[in-house]
Amino acid sequence: MSKEEVARGGWSNQVEFFLSCVGYAVGLGNVWRFPYLCYRNGGGAFLIPYILSLTLVGLPAFFMELAFGQFASLGPITIWRVCPLFKGIGFASVIISALVAISYNVVIAYAMYFLIVSIVHMDTNVPWATCGNDWNTIYCRTETLRISPGMNESEKVNVTLSTMNTTCVDQKMNSLGLAFDDLTYNLTSRNFSDCSYKDQIRTPSDEYFSNFVLGLDKADGIGGIGDFSPKLIAVLLLAWLIVFFALKKGVKSSGKVIYFTATFPYVVLIILLVRGVTLDGYMKGLEFYLVPKFDKLADPRVWTDAASQIFYSLGPAFGSLITMSSYNPFHNNCYRDSILVAIINCGTSIFAGFAIFSVLGFMSEVTNRPVQEVAADGPGLVFIAYPEAIARMPYPPIWAFLFFFMLILLGLSSMFAMVEAIISALADEYPRVLRRHKSILTFVVCLVLFFAGIALVTNGGIYVLTLMDAYSGSYSLLFVCFCEVTAIAWIYGWRRFSEDIEIMLGFKPNIYWIATWTVIAPIFIIGVLIASAIRFSPSHYEDYQFEQWAQNCGWGLVALPLVFLFGTAFIQILRYKGLRNATTPHDNWGPALPENRKGRYVVGQENKGFEAEEKETKLGDDMEIKKNGNSNGSSITVQF
């Protein structure tokens, strides 16, 4: 093993790398976002734009980053010695990863809290199964709240009563000289319309998550997020401790943990699917999920949703793929790995939809509500809708434990890759100071990100989380990916990049890869960026619309990585004395190990960059001085 491999480390075997890529790509979005997008955008018909987006932009960007990182064995900042002008892409990627990791780990902390509660109540029932608790309001209801055609008049009145403020109804009936239990009176008359709060009715799981777990009832919008939540701070600290210990020794330690975190979620998904298809009404959910509505394909929103989901799921431009592949052996078949991971990611999303919607179909059946009323995406699905369905199953704590344990593992696998990208980027950029103390660096990074997320575990922390989620990994990420693909394919050059891949894998990419890298993917990304901007709507949480100052803060999160991207480019132009030099690879660009330097990277071949040219110029000047008799007698040593 070379000094470089010893200093930087590497995967113990290729299975660890492959599982790490799977764990990174298959995250929370596969469970809480894809199924919702699928049913909202035409069911099975949504798979057409989804697979097309995978083929045209997702897979090409994924393979490009794996090949890029593996070839140079460098982190996402230092790797831009290939084109110093774009070094800001590395800084931007690290900033985006940090912002996303802050909010992502808070979601994992929520799941950890639910997991702990499930364990504590293993011999009873989950606390979100009933109303009448301290955190519940008069709007909490567990019974069916919909009038069915088969109901008699008394049953209809009972349902109507359940959607009304009974104190208000009692006062009005007394004023009319009627008894409260007069079930024949038409309670839907205009005399009682102001007593109805049907639109305010909430499920026990909704009030448990909002009022008890979050403490949202104690917050006053994003400008008044309230006090810190000790229980959420505790689980957030636990989540960051797990990340730290998993990454303490870099990929050597995370590679061991990933065997479990990347595989066990599939076991749980299978268990949940088997349970789901044994419940009443499961077919209602599956039909809603899969029955194609091809007319939806005429809606541009369907196509942008598909492209966005593929993009954010596979995760290019975060720096994580470059980081993970940089620890590979030089000749690892990353071409095969990229295709397999993309297929597994796509298949997992579809499979997770079966597990989710079979249970939502059951929920629709027992509550007599349409599937679209019980379906949700994001936190609403995993912390409200699905737990509500679990509470109606036999032995709810067991199913709650499995579900939230799966969420935690899915989240942690992605977290490992994002945080490792930050750590490796800093260690590779400042190796003399940070690489030898990587464990300390890991601790400091985790500690800083923990404190950065403290505002998200206040009573109104969900507002901050929603704002960060909406802005931190959106427009800036798309633009950074566009710059990255363009820089590699056009500035460095697709021909040179293809030759690099040939040195590494033994073959050049075919026309499909060249066409997608140079033309299709950049245009596709810009198209998604423009469409997303056209469809932009201010961020909100449920019915609460964030104030303009909060939206401005969100745009600040978008601007932050872009400031580093453009600012670094300006500095590099000044440093390298012009645009030409700033777009020329360093003289030390290429494979990290001497035995892998072939072709134009062989010593003496034409692969000189700006630094080498600068040294040659200096050497020439010194020799001229010596020739004229003006040398100070010092020897000249040139190292390439």
mmCIF file with all atom_site columns, N, CA and C in Angstrom, residues 258-281:
data_model
loop_
_atom_site.group_PDB
_atom_site.id
_atom_site.type_symbol
_atom_site.label_atom_id
_atom_site.label_alt_id
_atom_site.label_comp_id
_atom_site.label_asym_id
_atom_site.label_entity_id
_atom_site.label_seq_id
_atom_site.pdbx_PDB_ins_code
_atom_site.Cartn_x
_atom_site.Cartn_y
_atom_site.Cartn_z
_atom_site.occupancy
_atom_site.B_iso_or_equiv
_atom_site.pdbx_formal_charge
_atom_site.auth_seq_id
_atom_site.auth_comp_id
_atom_site.auth_asym_id
_atom_site.auth_atom_id
_atom_site.pdbx_PDB_model_num
ATOM 1  N N  . ILE A 1 258 ? -22.334 0.477  7.385 1.00 0.00 ? 258 ILE A N  1
ATOM 2  C CA . ILE A 1 258 ? -23.224 0.524  6.232 1.00 0.00 ? 258 ILE A CA 1
ATOM 3  C C  . ILE A 1 258 ? -23.772 -0.851 5.861 1.00 0.00 ? 258 ILE A C  1
ATOM 4  N N  . TYR A 1 259 ? -23.079 -1.920 6.245 1.00 0.00 ? 259 TYR A N  1
ATOM 5  C CA . TYR A 1 259 ? -23.612 -3.258 5.969 1.00 0.00 ? 259 TYR A CA 1
ATOM 6  C C  . TYR A 1 259 ? -25.019 -3.405 6.536 1.00 0.00 ? 259 TYR A C  1
ATOM 7  N N  . PHE A 1 260 ? -25.235 -2.813 7.698 1.00 0.00 ? 260 PHE A N  1
ATOM 8  C CA . PHE A 1 260 ? -26.540 -2.924 8.357 1.00 0.00 ? 260 PHE A CA 1
ATOM 9  C C  . PHE A 1 260 ? -27.487 -1.811 7.925 1.00 0.00 ? 260 PHE A C  1
ATOM 10 N N  . THR A 1 261 ? -26.999 -0.561 7.928 1.00 0.00 ? 261 THR A N  1
ATOM 11 C CA . THR A 1 261 ? -27.895 0.565  7.657 1.00 0.00 ? 261 THR A CA 1
ATOM 12 C C  . THR A 1 261 ? -28.421 0.581  6.226 1.00 0.00 ? 261 THR A C  1
ATOM 13 N N  . ALA A 1 262 ? -27.673 0.003  5.284 1.00 0.00 ? 262 ALA A N  1
ATOM 14 C CA . ALA A 1 262 ? -28.102 0.022  3.886 1.00 0.00 ? 262 ALA A CA 1
ATOM 15 C C  . ALA A 1 262 ? -28.939 -1.185 3.504 1.00 0.00 ? 262 ALA A C  1
ATOM 16 N N  . THR A 1 263 ? -28.889 -2.246 4.282 1.00 0.00 ? 263 THR A N  1
ATOM 17 C CA . THR A 1 263 ? -29.603 -3.472 3.906 1.00 0.00 ? 263 THR A CA 1
ATOM 18 C C  . THR A 1 263 ? -30.854 -3.741 4.736 1.00 0.00 ? 263 THR A C  1
ATOM 19 N N  . PHE A 1 264 ? -30.797 -3.458 6.033 1.00 0.00 ? 264 PHE A N  1
ATOM 20 C CA . PHE A 1 264 ? -31.934 -3.804 6.888 1.00 0.00 ? 264 PHE A CA 1
ATOM 21 C C  . PHE A 1 264 ? -33.222 -3.073 6.512 1.00 0.00 ? 264 PHE A C  1
ATOM 22 N N  . PRO A 1 265 ? -33.171 -1.820 6.002 1.00 0.00 ? 265 PRO A N  1
ATOM 23 C CA . PRO A 1 265 ? -34.423 -1.190 5.570 1.00 0.00 ? 265 PRO A CA 1
ATOM 24 C C  . PRO A 1 265 ? -35.209 -2.011 4.563 1.00 0.00 ? 265 PRO A C  1
ATOM 25 N N  . TYR A 1 266 ? -34.513 -2.797 3.727 1.00 0.00 ? 266 TYR A N  1
ATOM 26 C CA . TYR A 1 266 ? -35.229 -3.624 2.760 1.00 0.00 ? 266 TYR A CA 1
ATOM 27 C C  . TYR A 1 266 ? -35.991 -4.751 3.454 1.00 0.00 ? 266 TYR A C  1
ATOM 28 N N  . VAL A 1 267 ? -35.417 -5.273 4.524 1.00 0.00 ? 267 VAL A N  1
ATOM 29 C CA . VAL A 1 267 ? -36.113 -6.296 5.311 1.00 0.00 ? 267 VAL A CA 1
ATOM 30 C C  . VAL A 1 267 ? -37.390 -5.710 5.896 1.00 0.00 ? 267 VAL A C  1
ATOM 31 N N  . VAL A 1 268 ? -37.286 -4.498 6.442 1.00 0.00 ? 268 VAL A N  1
ATOM 32 C CA . VAL A 1 268 ? -38.453 -3.852 7.050 1.00 0.00 ? 268 VAL A CA 1
ATOM 33 C C  . VAL A 1 268 ? -39.495 -3.523 5.990 1.00 0.00 ? 268 VAL A C  1
ATOM 34 N N  . LEU A 1 269 ? -39.063 -3.041 4.825 1.00 0.00 ? 269 LEU A N  1
ATOM 35 C CA . LEU A 1 269 ? -40.010 -2.729 3.755 1.00 0.00 ? 269 LEU A CA 1
ATOM 36 C C  . LEU A 1 269 ? -40.797 -3.961 3.331 1.00 0.00 ? 269 LEU A C  1
ATOM 37 N N  . ILE A 1 270 ? -40.112 -5.095 3.247 1.00 0.00 ? 270 ILE A N  1
ATOM 38 C CA . ILE A 1 270 ? -40.800 -6.341 2.888 1.00 0.00 ? 270 ILE A CA 1
ATOM 39 C C  . ILE A 1 270 ? -41.816 -6.713 3.959 1.00 0.00 ? 270 ILE A C  1
ATOM 40 N N  . ILE A 1 271 ? -41.421 -6.592 5.230 1.00 0.00 ? 271 ILE A N  1
ATOM 41 C CA . ILE A 1 271 ? -42.340 -6.903 6.336 1.00 0.00 ? 271 ILE A CA 1
ATOM 42 C C  . ILE A 1 271 ? -43.553 -5.978 6.294 1.00 0.00 ? 271 ILE A C  1
ATOM 43 N N  . LEU A 1 272 ? -43.322 -4.686 6.082 1.00 0.00 ? 272 LEU A N  1
ATOM 44 C CA . LEU A 1 272 ? -44.427 -3.728 6.042 1.00 0.00 ? 272 LEU A CA 1
ATOM 45 C C  . LEU A 1 272 ? -45.333 -3.979 4.846 1.00 0.00 ? 272 LEU A C  1
ATOM 46 N N  . LEU A 1 273 ? -44.753 -4.381 3.719 1.00 0.00 ? 273 LEU A N  1
ATOM 47 C CA . LEU A 1 273 ? -45.577 -4.677 2.547 1.00 0.00 ? 273 LEU A CA 1
ATOM 48 C C  . LEU A 1 273 ? -46.446 -5.900 2.784 1.00 0.00 ? 273 LEU A C  1
ATOM 49 N N  . VAL A 1 274 ? -45.851 -6.950 3.347 1.00 0.00 ? 274 VAL A N  1
ATOM 50 C CA . VAL A 1 274 ? -46.625 -8.163 3.648 1.00 0.00 ? 274 VAL A CA 1
ATOM 51 C C  . VAL A 1 274 ? -47.762 -7.833 4.603 1.00 0.00 ? 274 VAL A C  1
ATOM 52 N N  . ARG A 1 275 ? -47.461 -7.013 5.610 1.00 0.00 ? 275 ARG A N  1
ATOM 53 C CA . ARG A 1 275 ? -48.520 -6.611 6.543 1.00 0.00 ? 275 ARG A CA 1
ATOM 54 C C  . ARG A 1 275 ? -49.571 -5.762 5.846 1.00 0.00 ? 275 ARG A C  1
ATOM 55 N N  . GLY A 1 276 ? -49.117 -4.874 4.965 1.00 0.00 ? 276 GLY A N  1
ATOM 56 C CA . GLY A 1 276 ? -50.049 -3.975 4.294 1.00 0.00 ? 276 GLY A CA 1
ATOM 57 C C  . GLY A 1 276 ? -51.045 -4.692 3.414 1.00 0.00 ? 276 GLY A C  1
ATOM 58 N N  . VAL A 1 277 ? -50.596 -5.706 2.677 1.00 0.00 ? 277 VAL A N  1
ATOM 59 C CA . VAL A 1 277 ? -51.499 -6.396 1.752 1.00 0.00 ? 277 VAL A CA 1
ATOM 60 C C  . VAL A 1 277 ? -52.409 -7.392 2.458 1.00 0.00 ? 277 VAL A C  1
ATOM 61 N N  . THR A 1 278 ? -52.273 -7.528 3.767 1.00 0.00 ? 278 THR A N  1
ATOM 62 C CA . THR A 1 278 ? -53.210 -8.360 4.534 1.00 0.00 ? 278 THR A CA 1
ATOM 63 C C  . THR A 1 278 ? -54.287 -7.513 5.206 1.00 0.00 ? 278 THR A C  1
ATOM 64 N N  . LEU A 1 279 ? -54.231 -6.193 5.025 1.00 0.00 ? 279 LEU A N  1
ATOM 65 C CA . LEU A 1 279 ? -55.201 -5.294 5.646 1.00 0.00 ? 279 LEU A CA 1
ATOM 66 C C  . LEU A 1 279 ? -56.381 -5.037 4.717 1.00 0.00 ? 279 LEU A C  1
ATOM 67 N N  . ASP A 1 280 ? -57.522 -4.756 5.302 1.00 0.00 ? 280 ASP A N  1
ATOM 68 C CA . ASP A 1 280 ? -58.707 -4.412 4.517 1.00 0.00 ? 280 ASP A CA 1
ATOM 69 C C  . ASP A 1 280 ? -58.471 -3.115 3.756 1.00 0.00 ? 280 ASP A C  1
ATOM 70 N N  . GLY A 1 281 ? -58.880 -3.112 2.500 1.00 0.00 ? 281 GLY A N  1
ATOM 71 C CA . GLY A 1 281 ? -58.800 -1.894 1.707 1.00 0.00 ? 281 GLY A CA 1
ATOM 72 C C  . GLY A 1 281 ? -57.463 -1.632 1.052 1.00 0.00 ? 281 GLY A C  1
#
